[in-house]
Amino acid sequence: MPHIIEKSLVGQRALVTGGNSGIGAAIALALAEAGARVAINYLSNVEEAQALVAEIQASGGEAITIQADVSQEDQVIAMFQQVIETWGSLDILVANAGIQQYAPFVDMTLAQWDSVMAVNLTGQFLCAREAVKEFLRRGVVPELSCATGKIVCTSSVHDIIPWAGHVNYAASKGGLLMFMKSLAQEVAHMKIRVNAVSPGAIRTPINRSAWETPEMEENLLKLIPYERIGDPADVAQAVVWLASDASDYVVGATLYIDGGMTLYPGFREGG
Ligand code: NAP
């Protein structure tokens, strides 16, 4: 996989929710490599978060860890206060934290429904609201970016591909698609850019059961025209671009990073 990250974010301050693991960790590293100071939010895995901070610092970057549950309003508000107290403001939010809770529909408990909605959708709302408040308080800083602020939401191909057994997850990501677009429409005139990345199958702990044996991996590859499972860095490089002025005219867009999974590969032959 080609690795191309330019120093497009020097001086900017970024918060990555769920930044200790999988896609979020790759995003945190890539933002730091592009010159941003990075706050790494985690829920439970403090060791992973601290190891990332050490890795960023070893490369000459600046990073902090912040424990917070993105579904809890008081914790989200406190997390933003901590970033602002530390670095004066925030320029980039990557709202990435997300969970899956598999269950056949008739067995799905209200707790399984609620927990996925709380993290994947309410968490996006709470974090984006605090970010927009801070962007508006601070205004544009032309030497950092021509936008007042940037939000990148981590959605999923399941914002448009239905997913049996994951009705809660697909509903949360489908909701996120319209959340992102409606928010982008509302704040674009204030020079705040809101966009999303929608990953396909990326090799991370969240979907280990889909790739951990050769048979499972072979089955998964049938859904991916490009014939490889994605690497977290595939998503991270796109997030750096969406957070930078190189994408300044990209507003309310979803970038599918999926090796072609959304191209209906079943229709390649016949159909
Ligand atoms: P992951 O490795 O399991 O990471 C999930 C992250 O979310 C972890 O950092 C976790 O923190 C954090 N988190 C969970 N609940 C939280 C909460 N209540 N508050 C704050 N943080 C919380 O999975 P991943 O694959 O990187 O997933 C990242 C995002 O990508 C998710 O939104 C997911 O839906 C999306 N996505 C992934 C794929 C894929 O193929 N991997 C495809 C499409 C979309 P702790 O580790 O501390 O619990």
XYZ file of C-alpha atoms and ligand atoms in Angstrom:
319
model
C 0.000 0.000 0.000
C 1.508 3.380 -0.953
C 2.205 5.668 1.978
C 1.776 9.357 1.141
C 1.287 11.887 3.927
C 2.351 15.490 3.592
C 2.841 18.025 6.384
C -0.527 19.628 5.674
C -1.718 20.040 9.277
C 1.195 21.734 11.022
C 0.070 23.615 14.145
C -3.489 22.273 14.078
C -5.117 20.544 17.021
C -7.057 17.320 16.475
C -9.228 15.055 18.614
C -9.770 11.441 17.536
C -12.483 9.531 19.394
C -11.769 5.820 19.741
C -8.234 6.846 18.840
C -6.442 4.054 20.711
C -7.390 1.116 18.487
C -7.770 -0.014 14.878
C -8.781 2.704 12.419
C -8.713 5.466 15.074
C -5.133 4.632 16.039
C -3.996 4.786 12.411
C -5.803 8.133 12.044
C -4.101 9.515 15.171
C -0.663 8.500 13.857
C -1.348 9.901 10.389
C -2.627 13.241 11.735
C 0.500 13.513 13.886
C 2.692 12.662 10.900
C 0.945 15.475 8.999
C 1.985 17.867 11.792
C -1.128 18.031 14.010
C -1.178 17.797 17.786
C -3.451 14.869 18.589
C -5.744 14.110 21.537
C -6.386 10.372 21.647
C -9.726 9.517 23.232
C -10.293 5.988 24.515
C -12.964 4.221 26.546
C -11.153 1.448 28.393
C -7.796 0.577 26.851
C -5.441 3.109 28.437
C -2.275 1.102 27.626
C -2.940 1.274 23.875
C -3.629 5.006 24.101
C -0.445 5.666 26.103
C 1.643 3.564 23.703
C 0.400 5.692 20.795
C 1.257 8.909 22.609
C 4.763 7.544 23.226
C 5.080 6.599 19.533
C 3.995 10.079 18.409
C 6.321 11.782 20.894
C 9.227 9.575 19.783
C 8.720 10.929 16.254
C 8.822 14.518 17.544
C 5.039 15.017 17.686
C 2.681 16.111 20.451
C -0.182 13.979 21.810
C -2.294 13.423 24.920
C -4.758 10.743 26.032
C -8.295 11.476 27.224
C -10.589 8.875 28.749
C -14.257 9.531 27.978
C -17.388 7.667 26.979
C -18.641 9.488 23.863
C -22.241 8.554 24.647
C -22.192 10.535 27.923
C -22.799 14.266 27.598
C -20.885 15.332 30.732
C -17.847 13.266 29.735
C -17.837 14.661 26.189
C -18.029 18.242 27.462
C -15.167 17.565 29.894
C -13.095 15.984 27.092
C -13.411 19.080 24.885
C -12.580 21.328 27.849
C -9.406 19.309 28.417
C -8.275 19.692 24.787
C -9.016 23.429 24.806
C -7.255 23.953 28.149
C -4.227 22.040 26.860
C -3.816 23.565 23.393
C -6.036 26.677 23.398
C -8.547 25.362 20.844
C -9.408 22.535 18.462
C -9.245 22.555 14.644
C -10.141 18.982 13.691
C -12.577 16.444 15.136
C -12.436 12.873 13.892
C -15.556 11.258 15.359
C -14.500 7.657 14.974
C -15.575 5.673 18.077
C -17.990 2.900 17.187
C -19.196 -0.521 18.275
C -21.004 -3.558 16.839
C -23.415 -5.826 18.728
C -24.481 -8.817 16.635
C -27.916 -10.369 17.182
C -30.572 -11.978 14.978
C -33.339 -9.397 14.816
C -35.942 -11.228 16.917
C -33.351 -11.845 19.646
C -31.977 -8.316 19.666
C -32.377 -6.808 23.117
C -33.213 -3.194 23.733
C -29.822 -2.923 25.448
C -28.072 -4.100 22.234
C -30.060 -1.606 20.183
C -29.538 1.275 22.628
C -25.811 0.749 23.194
C -25.004 0.798 19.467
C -27.155 3.898 18.894
C -25.642 5.608 21.948
C -22.042 5.243 20.774
C -22.412 5.300 16.975
C -25.005 8.062 16.641
C -25.525 9.967 19.911
C -21.731 10.004 20.391
C -21.353 11.664 16.989
C -23.966 14.281 17.905
C -22.415 15.115 21.281
C -18.863 15.381 19.936
C -19.788 17.331 16.800
C -21.848 19.805 18.851
C -18.937 20.584 21.180
C -16.564 20.877 18.206
C -18.840 23.290 16.318
C -19.237 25.449 19.462
C -15.467 25.711 19.787
C -14.900 26.381 16.062
C -17.413 29.257 16.211
C -15.948 30.668 19.435
C -12.467 30.758 17.882
C -13.229 31.708 14.267
C -10.887 31.265 11.314
C -7.144 31.318 11.944
C -5.875 31.899 8.378
C -2.303 30.841 9.106
C -3.594 27.384 10.186
C -6.462 26.680 7.771
C -8.926 28.480 5.517
C -11.790 26.669 7.283
C -13.111 27.518 10.744
C -12.943 23.830 11.572
C -13.193 20.354 10.110
C -15.193 17.327 11.235
C -14.659 13.881 9.768
C -17.136 11.187 10.838
C -16.171 7.533 10.590
C -19.226 5.887 9.108
C -19.260 2.541 7.242
C -20.260 0.952 3.943
C -23.242 -0.157 6.042
C -24.607 3.356 5.785
C -25.838 2.132 2.369
C -25.347 -1.685 2.397
C -28.006 -3.468 4.490
C -26.545 -5.910 7.057
C -28.571 -8.810 8.441
C -27.751 -9.562 12.074
C -26.550 -5.982 12.503
C -29.792 -4.037 12.083
C -28.751 -1.800 14.988
C -25.319 -1.050 13.456
C -26.618 -0.440 9.912
C -29.391 1.801 11.272
C -26.835 3.788 13.288
C -24.537 4.280 10.272
C -27.473 5.035 7.943
C -28.548 7.653 10.481
C -25.009 8.985 10.602
C -25.079 9.558 6.827
C -27.970 12.026 7.143
C -26.631 13.439 10.408
C -23.369 14.291 8.631
C -25.050 15.774 5.545
C -27.610 17.818 7.517
C -24.922 19.200 9.804
C -22.675 19.958 6.814
C -25.524 21.875 5.189
C -26.210 23.829 8.395
C -22.657 24.956 9.173
C -20.998 25.253 5.737
C -21.687 29.005 5.550
C -19.700 29.385 8.774
C -16.759 27.783 6.926
C -16.999 24.553 8.911
C -16.534 21.479 6.742
C -18.209 18.220 7.739
C -17.495 15.023 5.783
C -17.388 11.270 6.345
C -15.269 8.276 5.520
C -17.103 5.002 5.037
C -14.693 2.091 5.339
C -15.385 -1.345 3.916
C -13.662 -4.360 5.489
C -10.631 -3.074 7.384
C -8.518 -5.459 9.443
C -9.167 -4.347 13.068
C -10.397 -5.917 16.332
C -14.041 -4.917 15.627
C -14.402 -7.464 12.796
C -11.833 -10.116 13.777
C -14.428 -12.867 13.277
C -14.683 -11.919 9.572
C -10.985 -12.478 8.754
C -9.244 -14.496 11.479
C -9.221 -17.870 9.670
C -8.159 -18.409 6.006
C -11.693 -19.664 5.178
C -13.302 -16.557 6.636
C -10.840 -14.321 4.829
C -11.549 -16.101 1.519
C -15.301 -15.560 1.989
C -14.780 -11.905 2.832
C -12.599 -11.352 -0.251
C -15.511 -12.423 -2.473
C -17.187 -9.149 -1.436
C -14.154 -6.990 -2.354
C -13.454 -6.415 -6.080
C -9.949 -5.096 -5.292
C -9.208 -8.438 -3.611
C -7.525 -7.328 -0.427
C -8.749 -6.555 3.052
C -8.209 -2.915 3.936
C -5.492 -1.630 6.240
C -6.364 1.055 8.849
C -3.827 3.314 7.098
C -5.971 3.224 3.931
C -8.630 5.113 5.892
C -6.177 7.289 7.826
C -4.596 8.804 4.709
C -8.039 9.826 3.430
C -8.894 11.407 6.792
C -5.726 13.529 6.676
C -6.769 14.784 3.239
C -10.344 15.541 4.378
C -8.967 17.424 7.407
C -6.566 19.491 5.295
C -7.089 22.506 3.034
C -6.310 20.248 0.050
C -9.994 19.202 0.283
C -11.300 22.721 1.004
C -14.167 22.470 -1.507
C -15.320 19.043 -0.222
C -18.398 19.588 1.943
C -20.938 17.004 3.095
C -19.281 14.188 1.149
C -18.874 10.541 2.030
C -15.701 8.897 0.782
C -16.132 5.116 0.462
C -12.817 3.439 1.226
C -13.767 -0.129 0.518
C -11.814 -1.731 -2.346
C -15.036 -1.538 -4.346
C -17.322 -3.294 -1.842
C -20.131 -0.846 -2.666
C -19.925 -1.750 -6.397
C -22.294 -4.743 -5.974
C -19.575 -7.339 -6.814
C -22.237 -10.065 -7.108
C -23.224 -8.419 -10.404
C -19.735 -8.764 -11.941
C -20.896 -11.949 -13.649
C -24.491 -12.239 -14.774
C -27.092 -10.024 -13.230
P -11.965 -1.018 17.115
O -10.539 -1.336 16.875
O -12.822 -1.960 17.881
O -12.057 0.439 17.743
C -13.212 0.943 18.324
C -12.809 2.149 19.133
O -13.973 2.779 19.684
C -11.907 1.787 20.306
O -10.900 2.773 20.388
C -12.821 1.900 21.513
O -12.135 2.253 22.724
C -13.711 3.029 21.051
N -14.973 3.096 21.783
C -15.941 2.147 21.876
N -16.962 2.599 22.631
C -16.619 3.858 23.024
C -17.244 4.847 23.812
N -18.448 4.629 24.374
N -16.600 6.025 24.013
C -15.382 6.256 23.470
N -14.748 5.350 22.695
C -15.359 4.171 22.486
O -12.736 -0.864 15.713
P -12.386 -0.057 14.372
O -12.592 -0.994 13.268
O -11.138 0.691 14.480
O -13.645 0.949 14.364
C -13.505 2.357 14.313
C -14.678 2.933 13.541
O -14.642 2.436 12.205
C -16.056 2.536 14.097
O -16.922 3.652 14.041
C -16.518 1.465 13.141
O -17.920 1.371 13.076
C -15.914 1.963 11.851
N -15.783 0.956 10.786
C -14.899 -0.079 10.903
C -14.807 -0.987 9.857
C -13.836 -2.144 9.880
O -13.878 -2.958 8.945
N -12.959 -2.265 10.847
C -15.604 -0.847 8.719
C -16.498 0.203 8.661
C -16.572 1.115 9.693
P -11.567 1.103 23.739
O -10.620 0.252 22.929
O -10.900 1.866 24.810
O -12.781 0.338 24.192
